[in-house]
mmCIF file of C-alpha atoms and ligand atoms in Angstrom:
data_model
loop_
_atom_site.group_PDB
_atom_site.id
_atom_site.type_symbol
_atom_site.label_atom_id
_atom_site.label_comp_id
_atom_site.label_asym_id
_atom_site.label_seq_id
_atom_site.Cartn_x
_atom_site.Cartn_y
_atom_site.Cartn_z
ATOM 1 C CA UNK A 1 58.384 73.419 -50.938
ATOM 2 C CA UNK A 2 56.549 75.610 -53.547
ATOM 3 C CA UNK A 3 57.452 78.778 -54.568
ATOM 4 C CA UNK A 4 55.661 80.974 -51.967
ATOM 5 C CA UNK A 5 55.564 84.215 -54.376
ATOM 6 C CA UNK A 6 53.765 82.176 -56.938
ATOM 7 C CA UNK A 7 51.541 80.247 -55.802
ATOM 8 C CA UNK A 8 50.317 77.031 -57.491
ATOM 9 C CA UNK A 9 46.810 76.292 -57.025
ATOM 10 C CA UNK A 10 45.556 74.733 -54.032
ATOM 11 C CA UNK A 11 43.060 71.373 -54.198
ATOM 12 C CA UNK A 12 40.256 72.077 -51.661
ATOM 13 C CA UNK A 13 38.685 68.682 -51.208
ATOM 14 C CA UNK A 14 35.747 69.187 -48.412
ATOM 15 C CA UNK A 15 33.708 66.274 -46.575
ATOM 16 C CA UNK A 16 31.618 67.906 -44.385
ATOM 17 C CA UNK A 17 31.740 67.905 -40.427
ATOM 18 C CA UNK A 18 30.814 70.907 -38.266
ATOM 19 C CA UNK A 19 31.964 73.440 -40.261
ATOM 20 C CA UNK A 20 29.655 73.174 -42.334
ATOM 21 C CA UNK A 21 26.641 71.925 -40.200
ATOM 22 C CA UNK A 22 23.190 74.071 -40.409
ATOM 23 C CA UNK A 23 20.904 74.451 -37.230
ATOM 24 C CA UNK A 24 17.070 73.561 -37.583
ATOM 25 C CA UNK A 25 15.824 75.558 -34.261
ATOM 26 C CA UNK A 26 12.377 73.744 -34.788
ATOM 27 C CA UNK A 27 13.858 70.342 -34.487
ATOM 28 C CA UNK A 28 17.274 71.245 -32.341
ATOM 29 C CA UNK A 29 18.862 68.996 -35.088
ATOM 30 C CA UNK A 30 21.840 70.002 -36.938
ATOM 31 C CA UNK A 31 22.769 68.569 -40.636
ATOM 32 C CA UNK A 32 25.605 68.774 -42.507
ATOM 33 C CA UNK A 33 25.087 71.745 -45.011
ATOM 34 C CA UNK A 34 26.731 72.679 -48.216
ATOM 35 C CA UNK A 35 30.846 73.477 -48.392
ATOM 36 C CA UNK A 36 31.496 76.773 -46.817
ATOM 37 C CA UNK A 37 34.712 76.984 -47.693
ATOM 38 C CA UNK A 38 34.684 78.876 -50.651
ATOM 39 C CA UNK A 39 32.181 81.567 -49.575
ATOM 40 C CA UNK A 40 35.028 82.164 -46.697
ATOM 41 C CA UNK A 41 37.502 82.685 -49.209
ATOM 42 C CA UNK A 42 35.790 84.578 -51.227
ATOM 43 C CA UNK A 43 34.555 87.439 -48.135
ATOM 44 C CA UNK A 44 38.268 87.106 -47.281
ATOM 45 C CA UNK A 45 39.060 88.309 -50.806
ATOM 46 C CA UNK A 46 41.198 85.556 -50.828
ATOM 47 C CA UNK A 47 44.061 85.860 -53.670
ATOM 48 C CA UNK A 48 45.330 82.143 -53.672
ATOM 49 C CA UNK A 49 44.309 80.348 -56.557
ATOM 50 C CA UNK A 50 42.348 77.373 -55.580
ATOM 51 C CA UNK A 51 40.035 74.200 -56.554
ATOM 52 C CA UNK A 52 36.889 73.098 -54.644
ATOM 53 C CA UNK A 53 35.563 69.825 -54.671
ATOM 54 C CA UNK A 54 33.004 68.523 -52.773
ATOM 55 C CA UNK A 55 33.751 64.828 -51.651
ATOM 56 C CA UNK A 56 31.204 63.933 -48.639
ATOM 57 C CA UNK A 57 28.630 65.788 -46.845
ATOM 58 C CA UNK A 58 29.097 64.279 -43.740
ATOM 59 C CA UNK A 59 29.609 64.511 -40.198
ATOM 60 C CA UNK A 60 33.200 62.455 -39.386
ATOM 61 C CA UNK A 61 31.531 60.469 -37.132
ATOM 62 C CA UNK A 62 29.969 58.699 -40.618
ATOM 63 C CA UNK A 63 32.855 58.413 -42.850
ATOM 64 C CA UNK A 64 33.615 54.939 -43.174
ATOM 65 C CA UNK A 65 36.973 53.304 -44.462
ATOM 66 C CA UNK A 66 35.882 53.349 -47.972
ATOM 67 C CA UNK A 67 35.003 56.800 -47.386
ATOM 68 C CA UNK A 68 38.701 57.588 -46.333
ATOM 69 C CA UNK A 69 40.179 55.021 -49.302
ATOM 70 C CA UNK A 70 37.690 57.887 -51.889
ATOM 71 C CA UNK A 71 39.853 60.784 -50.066
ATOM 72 C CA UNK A 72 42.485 59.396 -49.909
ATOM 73 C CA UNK A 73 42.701 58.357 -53.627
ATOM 74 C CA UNK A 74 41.167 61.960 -55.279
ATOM 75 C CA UNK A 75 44.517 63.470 -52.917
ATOM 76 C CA UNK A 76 46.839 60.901 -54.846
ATOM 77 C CA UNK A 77 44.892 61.831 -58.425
ATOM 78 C CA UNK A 78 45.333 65.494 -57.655
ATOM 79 C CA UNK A 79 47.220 67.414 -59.737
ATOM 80 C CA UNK A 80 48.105 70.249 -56.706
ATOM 81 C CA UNK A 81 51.366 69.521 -55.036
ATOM 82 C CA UNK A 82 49.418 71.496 -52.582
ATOM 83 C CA UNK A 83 45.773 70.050 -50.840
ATOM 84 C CA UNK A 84 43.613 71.239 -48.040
ATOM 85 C CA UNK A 85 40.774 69.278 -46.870
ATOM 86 C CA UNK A 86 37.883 70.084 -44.959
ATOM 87 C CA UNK A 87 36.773 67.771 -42.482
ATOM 88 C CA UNK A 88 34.682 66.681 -39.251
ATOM 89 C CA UNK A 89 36.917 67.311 -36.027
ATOM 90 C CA UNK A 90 36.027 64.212 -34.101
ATOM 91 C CA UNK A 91 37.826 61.522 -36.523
ATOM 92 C CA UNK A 92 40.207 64.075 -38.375
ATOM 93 C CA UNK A 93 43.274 62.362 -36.905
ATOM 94 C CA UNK A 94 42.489 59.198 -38.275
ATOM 95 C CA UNK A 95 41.586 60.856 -41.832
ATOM 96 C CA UNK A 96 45.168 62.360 -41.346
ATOM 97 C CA UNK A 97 46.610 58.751 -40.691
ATOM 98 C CA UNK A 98 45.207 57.432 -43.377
ATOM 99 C CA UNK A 99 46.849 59.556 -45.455
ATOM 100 C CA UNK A 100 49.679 59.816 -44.190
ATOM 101 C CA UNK A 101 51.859 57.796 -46.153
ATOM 102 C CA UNK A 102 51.383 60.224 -49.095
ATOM 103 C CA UNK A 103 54.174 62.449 -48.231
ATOM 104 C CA UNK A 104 55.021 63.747 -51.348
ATOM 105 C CA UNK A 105 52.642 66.525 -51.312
ATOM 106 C CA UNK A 106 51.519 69.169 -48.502
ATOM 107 C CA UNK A 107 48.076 68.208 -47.394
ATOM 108 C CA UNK A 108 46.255 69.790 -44.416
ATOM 109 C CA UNK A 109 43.221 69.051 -42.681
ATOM 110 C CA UNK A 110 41.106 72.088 -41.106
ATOM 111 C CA UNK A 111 37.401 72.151 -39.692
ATOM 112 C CA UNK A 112 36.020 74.299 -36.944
ATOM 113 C CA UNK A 113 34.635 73.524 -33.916
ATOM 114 C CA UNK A 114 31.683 75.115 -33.976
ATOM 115 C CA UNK A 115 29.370 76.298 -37.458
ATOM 116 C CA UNK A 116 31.210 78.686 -39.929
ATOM 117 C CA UNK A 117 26.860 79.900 -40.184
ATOM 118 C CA UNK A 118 27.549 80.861 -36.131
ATOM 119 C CA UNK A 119 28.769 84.174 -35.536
ATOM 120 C CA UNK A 120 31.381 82.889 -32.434
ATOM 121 C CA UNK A 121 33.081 80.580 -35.365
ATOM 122 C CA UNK A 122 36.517 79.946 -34.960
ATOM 123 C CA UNK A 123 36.099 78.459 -38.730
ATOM 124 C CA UNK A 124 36.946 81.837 -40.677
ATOM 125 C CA UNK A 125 40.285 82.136 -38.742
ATOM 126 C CA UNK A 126 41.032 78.600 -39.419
ATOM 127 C CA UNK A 127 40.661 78.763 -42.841
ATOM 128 C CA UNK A 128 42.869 81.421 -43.245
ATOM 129 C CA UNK A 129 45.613 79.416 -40.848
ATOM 130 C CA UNK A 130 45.364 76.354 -42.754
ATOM 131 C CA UNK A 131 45.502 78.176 -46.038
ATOM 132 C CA UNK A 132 49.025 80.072 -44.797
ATOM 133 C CA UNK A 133 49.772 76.446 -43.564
ATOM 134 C CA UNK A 134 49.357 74.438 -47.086
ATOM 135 C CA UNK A 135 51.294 77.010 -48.963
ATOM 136 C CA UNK A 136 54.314 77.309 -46.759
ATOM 137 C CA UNK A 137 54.710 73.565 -45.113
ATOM 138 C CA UNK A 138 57.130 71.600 -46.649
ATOM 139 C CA UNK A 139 55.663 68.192 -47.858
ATOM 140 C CA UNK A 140 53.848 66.151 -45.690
ATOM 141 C CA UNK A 141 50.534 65.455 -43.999
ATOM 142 C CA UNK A 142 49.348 68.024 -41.427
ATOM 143 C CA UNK A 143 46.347 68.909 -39.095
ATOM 144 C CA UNK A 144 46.053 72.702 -38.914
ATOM 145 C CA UNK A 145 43.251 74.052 -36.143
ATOM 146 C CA UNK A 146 42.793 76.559 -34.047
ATOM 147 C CA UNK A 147 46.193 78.260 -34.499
ATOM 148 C CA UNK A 148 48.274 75.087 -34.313
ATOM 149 C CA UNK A 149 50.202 72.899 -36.766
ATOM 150 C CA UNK A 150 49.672 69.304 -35.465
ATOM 151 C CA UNK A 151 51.747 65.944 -36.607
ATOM 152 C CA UNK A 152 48.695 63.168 -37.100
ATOM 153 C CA UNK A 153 50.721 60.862 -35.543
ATOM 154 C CA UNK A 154 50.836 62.407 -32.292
ATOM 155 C CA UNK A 155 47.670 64.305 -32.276
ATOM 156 C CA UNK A 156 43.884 63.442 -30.395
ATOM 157 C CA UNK A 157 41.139 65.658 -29.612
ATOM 158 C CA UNK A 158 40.537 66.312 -26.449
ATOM 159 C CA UNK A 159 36.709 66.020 -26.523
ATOM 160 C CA UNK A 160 36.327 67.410 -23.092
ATOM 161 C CA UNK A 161 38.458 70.456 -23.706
ATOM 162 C CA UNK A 162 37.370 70.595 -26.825
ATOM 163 C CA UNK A 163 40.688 71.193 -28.345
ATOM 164 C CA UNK A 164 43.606 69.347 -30.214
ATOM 165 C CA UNK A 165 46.597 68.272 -28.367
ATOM 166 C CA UNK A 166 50.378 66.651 -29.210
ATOM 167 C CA UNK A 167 50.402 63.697 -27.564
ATOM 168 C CA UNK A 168 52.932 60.916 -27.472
ATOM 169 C CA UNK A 169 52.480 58.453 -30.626
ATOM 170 C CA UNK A 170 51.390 55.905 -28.480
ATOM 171 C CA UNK A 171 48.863 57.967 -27.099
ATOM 172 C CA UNK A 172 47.538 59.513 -31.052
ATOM 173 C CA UNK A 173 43.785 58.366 -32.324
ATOM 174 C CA UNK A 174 43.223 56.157 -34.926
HETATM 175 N N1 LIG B 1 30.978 64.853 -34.961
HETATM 176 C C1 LIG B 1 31.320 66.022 -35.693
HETATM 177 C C2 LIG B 1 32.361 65.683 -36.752
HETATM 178 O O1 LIG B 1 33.401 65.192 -36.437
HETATM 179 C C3 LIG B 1 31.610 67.112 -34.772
HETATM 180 C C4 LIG B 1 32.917 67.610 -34.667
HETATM 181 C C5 LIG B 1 33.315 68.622 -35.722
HETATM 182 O O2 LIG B 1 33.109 68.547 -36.877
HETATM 183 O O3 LIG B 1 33.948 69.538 -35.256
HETATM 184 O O4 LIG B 1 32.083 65.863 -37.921
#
């Protein structure tokens, strides 16, 4: 585990997904917008040192294998022992699989479930959780939402609830 007092600085890799989705009122059509992690951090007055990289704009629902193999291989390139990635909720858990065999740095996935742009976002508060979570897990690959540390092999989204949940390993997406 890093050195807490010191910290290294963080990869942010983002991809899109809601978190970073715009409304068009007009058309009642949402698109994915541009990374909002950073301006989060930044009203936070976040003191972490940190890299942002944009990887996809896309909702999770579009990311394709390739698209995971890109991820996957800019985590492996990264020079950060420590990376958070933004991503789309629905197919985060199979992201997380993906990379799971690269164990030998922290990695954590965050999104929101709805907009950071909407006011009743539970995106700010995740950021800040996952950012706690990527500095002070020990090595390993880690879904980090709504107050929770999940293990992607024994994590789904429940759609209906509209929540993650620990499930059995059997039971895990992917
Ligand atoms: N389909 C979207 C996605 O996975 C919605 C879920 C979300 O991002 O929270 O990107």
């Amino acid at each position: 585990m890093a050195d807490v007092f010191t910290p290294a600085p963080v990869a942010v890799f983002t991809t899109g997904g809601t978190i970073d989705k715009l409304y068009f009122d007009a058309k009642s059509d949402y698109a994915v917008g541009d990374p909002q992690i950073g301006s989060i951090l930044k009203e936070a007055c976040a003191q972490v040192p940190y890299t942002l990289t944009q990887i996809f704009q896309k909702d999770s629902l579009d990311l394709t294998d390739e698209d995971r193999a890109v991820i996957a291989s800019h985590v492996e390139t990264s020079d950060a022992q420590q990376v958070l990635i933004t991503h789309g909720t629905d197919t985060m858990v199979e992201t997380a699989q993906v990379l799971q065999p690269m164990n030998d740095k922290t990695v954590v996935l965050v999104g929101a479930l709805n907009p950071a742009r909407f006011k009743n976002s539970d995106a700010v508060f995740n950021i800040g959780f996952a950012m706690a979570a990527v500095q002070t897990l020990p090595p390993g690959v880690y879904i980090a939402m709504n107050g929770r540390i999940f293990d992607p092999a024994q994590t789904r989204k429940n759609v209906n609830a509209n929540r993650f949940e620990h499930v059995a390993p059997a039971e895990a997406e992917g």
